[in-house]
PDB file of C-alpha atoms in Angstrom:
ATOM      1  CA  UNK A   1       7.884 -11.386  -5.290  1.00  0.00           C
ATOM      2  CA  UNK A   2       8.666  -9.836  -2.515  1.00  0.00           C
ATOM      3  CA  UNK A   3       7.740 -10.032   1.114  1.00  0.00           C
ATOM      4  CA  UNK A   4       6.015  -6.554   2.086  1.00  0.00           C
ATOM      5  CA  UNK A   5       4.339  -7.046  -1.706  1.00  0.00           C
ATOM      6  CA  UNK A   6       3.373 -10.566  -0.876  1.00  0.00           C
ATOM      7  CA  UNK A   7       1.574  -8.861   2.741  1.00  0.00           C
ATOM      8  CA  UNK A   8       0.692  -5.959   1.359  1.00  0.00           C
ATOM      9  CA  UNK A   9      -1.183  -8.115  -1.412  1.00  0.00           C
ATOM     10  CA  UNK A  10      -2.869 -10.712   1.695  1.00  0.00           C
ATOM     11  CA  UNK A  11      -4.081  -7.788   3.567  1.00  0.00           C
ATOM     12  CA  UNK A  12      -5.895  -6.512   0.556  1.00  0.00           C
ATOM     13  CA  UNK A  13      -7.546  -9.881  -1.114  1.00  0.00           C
ATOM     14  CA  UNK A  14      -8.291  -9.697   3.561  1.00  0.00           C
ATOM     15  CA  UNK A  15      -9.801  -6.200   3.256  1.00  0.00           C
ATOM     16  CA  UNK A  16     -12.187  -7.074  -0.066  1.00  0.00           C
ATOM     17  CA  UNK A  17     -13.144 -10.174   2.235  1.00  0.00           C
ATOM     18  CA  UNK A  18     -14.548  -8.119   5.359  1.00  0.00           C
ATOM     19  CA  UNK A  19     -15.952  -5.782   2.442  1.00  0.00           C
ATOM     20  CA  UNK A  20     -18.022  -8.176   1.014  1.00  0.00           C
ATOM     21  CA  UNK A  21     -18.622  -9.729   4.319  1.00  0.00           C
ATOM     22  CA  UNK A  22     -19.790  -6.655   5.671  1.00  0.00           C
ATOM     23  CA  UNK A  23     -22.231  -5.705   2.619  1.00  0.00           C
ATOM     24  CA  UNK A  24     -23.296  -9.440   3.030  1.00  0.00           C
ATOM     25  CA  UNK A  25     -24.664  -8.634   6.814  1.00  0.00           C
ATOM     26  CA  UNK A  26     -25.922  -5.277   6.119  1.00  0.00           C
ATOM     27  CA  UNK A  27     -27.735  -6.241   2.959  1.00  0.00           C
ATOM     28  CA  UNK A  28     -29.201  -9.372   5.684  1.00  0.00           C
ATOM     29  CA  UNK A  29     -30.082  -6.334   8.327  1.00  0.00           C
ATOM     30  CA  UNK A  30     -31.497  -4.108   6.401  1.00  0.00           C
ATOM     31  CA  UNK A  31     -34.126  -6.368   5.138  1.00  0.00           C
ATOM     32  CA  UNK A  32     -34.466  -7.110   8.989  1.00  0.00           C
ATOM     33  CA  UNK A  33     -34.658  -3.418  10.400  1.00  0.00           C
ATOM     34  CA  UNK A  34     -32.040  -4.080  12.574  1.00  0.00           C
ATOM     35  CA  UNK A  35     -29.302  -1.481  13.114  1.00  0.00           C
ATOM     36  CA  UNK A  36     -25.911  -2.016  11.572  1.00  0.00           C
ATOM     37  CA  UNK A  37     -22.481  -2.495  13.539  1.00  0.00           C
ATOM     38  CA  UNK A  38     -20.737   1.455  13.958  1.00  0.00           C
ATOM     39  CA  UNK A  39     -17.289  -0.951  12.612  1.00  0.00           C
ATOM     40  CA  UNK A  40     -18.613  -1.358   8.887  1.00  0.00           C
ATOM     41  CA  UNK A  41     -17.865   2.242   8.130  1.00  0.00           C
ATOM     42  CA  UNK A  42     -14.322   1.168   8.609  1.00  0.00           C
ATOM     43  CA  UNK A  43     -14.349  -1.844   6.604  1.00  0.00           C
ATOM     44  CA  UNK A  44     -15.811  -0.429   4.079  1.00  0.00           C
ATOM     45  CA  UNK A  45     -13.374   2.250   3.867  1.00  0.00           C
ATOM     46  CA  UNK A  46     -10.876  -0.481   3.755  1.00  0.00           C
ATOM     47  CA  UNK A  47     -12.827  -1.808   1.117  1.00  0.00           C
ATOM     48  CA  UNK A  48     -12.310   0.727  -1.668  1.00  0.00           C
ATOM     49  CA  UNK A  49      -8.726   1.593  -0.743  1.00  0.00           C
ATOM     50  CA  UNK A  50      -7.903  -2.361  -0.976  1.00  0.00           C
ATOM     51  CA  UNK A  51     -10.056  -1.599  -4.434  1.00  0.00           C
ATOM     52  CA  UNK A  52      -7.256   1.249  -5.369  1.00  0.00           C
ATOM     53  CA  UNK A  53      -4.862  -0.880  -4.519  1.00  0.00           C
ATOM     54  CA  UNK A  54      -6.041  -4.065  -7.204  1.00  0.00           C
ATOM     55  CA  UNK A  55      -6.349  -0.574  -9.812  1.00  0.00           C
ATOM     56  CA  UNK A  56      -2.286   0.633  -9.427  1.00  0.00           C
ATOM     57  CA  UNK A  57      -1.363  -2.855  -9.045  1.00  0.00           C
ATOM     58  CA  UNK A  58      -3.350  -3.940 -12.577  1.00  0.00           C
ATOM     59  CA  UNK A  59      -1.585  -1.213 -14.402  1.00  0.00           C
ATOM     60  CA  UNK A  60       1.849  -2.325 -12.735  1.00  0.00           C
ATOM     61  CA  UNK A  61       0.836  -5.336 -13.944  1.00  0.00           C
ATOM     62  CA  UNK A  62       0.888  -7.037 -10.987  1.00  0.00           C
ATOM     63  CA  UNK A  63      -1.881  -8.424  -9.955  1.00  0.00           C
ATOM     64  CA  UNK A  64      -4.824  -9.177 -12.146  1.00  0.00           C
ATOM     65  CA  UNK A  65      -8.579 -10.232 -11.019  1.00  0.00           C
ATOM     66  CA  UNK A  66     -11.681 -11.976 -12.368  1.00  0.00           C
ATOM     67  CA  UNK A  67     -13.483  -8.516 -11.803  1.00  0.00           C
ATOM     68  CA  UNK A  68     -13.094  -4.549 -12.759  1.00  0.00           C
ATOM     69  CA  UNK A  69     -12.002  -2.339  -9.895  1.00  0.00           C
ATOM     70  CA  UNK A  70     -13.291   0.479 -11.774  1.00  0.00           C
ATOM     71  CA  UNK A  71     -13.987   4.207 -10.793  1.00  0.00           C
ATOM     72  CA  UNK A  72     -18.086   2.937 -11.162  1.00  0.00           C
ATOM     73  CA  UNK A  73     -16.913   0.541  -8.255  1.00  0.00           C
ATOM     74  CA  UNK A  74     -15.343   2.769  -5.760  1.00  0.00           C
ATOM     75  CA  UNK A  75     -18.248   4.833  -6.610  1.00  0.00           C
ATOM     76  CA  UNK A  76     -20.570   2.423  -5.411  1.00  0.00           C
ATOM     77  CA  UNK A  77     -18.531   1.377  -2.550  1.00  0.00           C
ATOM     78  CA  UNK A  78     -18.210   5.647  -1.247  1.00  0.00           C
ATOM     79  CA  UNK A  79     -21.912   5.461  -1.941  1.00  0.00           C
ATOM     80  CA  UNK A  80     -22.777   2.485   0.392  1.00  0.00           C
ATOM     81  CA  UNK A  81     -20.690   4.166   3.091  1.00  0.00           C
ATOM     82  CA  UNK A  82     -22.549   6.904   2.873  1.00  0.00           C
ATOM     83  CA  UNK A  83     -25.976   5.249   3.076  1.00  0.00           C
ATOM     84  CA  UNK A  84     -24.469   2.978   6.048  1.00  0.00           C
ATOM     85  CA  UNK A  85     -24.144   6.607   7.552  1.00  0.00           C
ATOM     86  CA  UNK A  86     -27.148   7.391   6.899  1.00  0.00           C
ATOM     87  CA  UNK A  87     -28.526   4.827   8.665  1.00  0.00           C
ATOM     88  CA  UNK A  88     -26.616   5.427  12.125  1.00  0.00           C
ATOM     89  CA  UNK A  89     -27.778   9.259  11.766  1.00  0.00           C
ATOM     90  CA  UNK A  90     -31.512   8.355  10.882  1.00  0.00           C
ATOM     91  CA  UNK A  91     -31.983   5.049  12.617  1.00  0.00           C
ATOM     92  CA  UNK A  92     -33.002   3.335   9.285  1.00  0.00           C
ATOM     93  CA  UNK A  93     -31.942   1.835   6.626  1.00  0.00           C
ATOM     94  CA  UNK A  94     -32.038   4.477   3.026  1.00  0.00           C
ATOM     95  CA  UNK A  95     -34.261   2.265   0.761  1.00  0.00           C
ATOM     96  CA  UNK A  96     -32.107   2.385  -1.776  1.00  0.00           C
ATOM     97  CA  UNK A  97     -28.809   0.651   0.021  1.00  0.00           C
ATOM     98  CA  UNK A  98     -30.108  -3.277  -0.875  1.00  0.00           C
ATOM     99  CA  UNK A  99     -29.928  -2.983  -4.478  1.00  0.00           C
ATOM    100  CA  UNK A 100     -26.594  -0.480  -3.661  1.00  0.00           C
ATOM    101  CA  UNK A 101     -25.512  -3.354  -2.328  1.00  0.00           C
ATOM    102  CA  UNK A 102     -26.661  -6.143  -4.776  1.00  0.00           C
ATOM    103  CA  UNK A 103     -25.186  -3.953  -7.387  1.00  0.00           C
ATOM    104  CA  UNK A 104     -22.124  -4.283  -6.102  1.00  0.00           C
ATOM    105  CA  UNK A 105     -22.277  -7.754  -4.376  1.00  0.00           C
ATOM    106  CA  UNK A 106     -22.896  -8.968  -7.978  1.00  0.00           C
ATOM    107  CA  UNK A 107     -20.088  -7.532  -9.551  1.00  0.00           C
ATOM    108  CA  UNK A 108     -18.240  -9.469  -7.721  1.00  0.00           C
ATOM    109  CA  UNK A 109     -19.872 -12.790  -8.456  1.00  0.00           C
ATOM    110  CA  UNK A 110     -21.574 -13.574  -5.746  1.00  0.00           C
ATOM    111  CA  UNK A 111     -25.884 -13.371  -6.599  1.00  0.00           C
ATOM    112  CA  UNK A 112     -28.622 -12.391  -4.423  1.00  0.00           C
ATOM    113  CA  UNK A 113     -29.804 -16.402  -5.096  1.00  0.00           C
ATOM    114  CA  UNK A 114     -27.179 -17.213  -3.404  1.00  0.00           C
ATOM    115  CA  UNK A 115     -27.079 -14.403  -0.154  1.00  0.00           C
ATOM    116  CA  UNK A 116     -30.608 -15.934   0.365  1.00  0.00           C
ATOM    117  CA  UNK A 117     -29.278 -18.891   0.752  1.00  0.00           C
ATOM    118  CA  UNK A 118     -26.975 -17.974   3.446  1.00  0.00           C
ATOM    119  CA  UNK A 119     -28.660 -18.662   7.051  1.00  0.00           C
TER     120      UNK A 119
END
């Protein structure tokens, strides 16, 4: 593996990690009826781009994952991004935001029980 590939892999992992943290935070903020940070939109964009990189890596045989980076996952991330944009413009979290986030997080192995146990 070249240094460039290693760096790209690290960027992908970091973007997915930040996106998951962003989603967990958005879930918490929506439940508390608090405003989301605008930078979450950028983090969700980076997460979607990272999932595209994972898909390409799987196709090329360079990546193995415990999750499926399929169209449904990327569509879910785009949907959450759109709901966050709505939230930012209206000041109210859309009612379907939390279930959408929970579905994506569950696909990544993060349960509601785990999220609810976090301080």
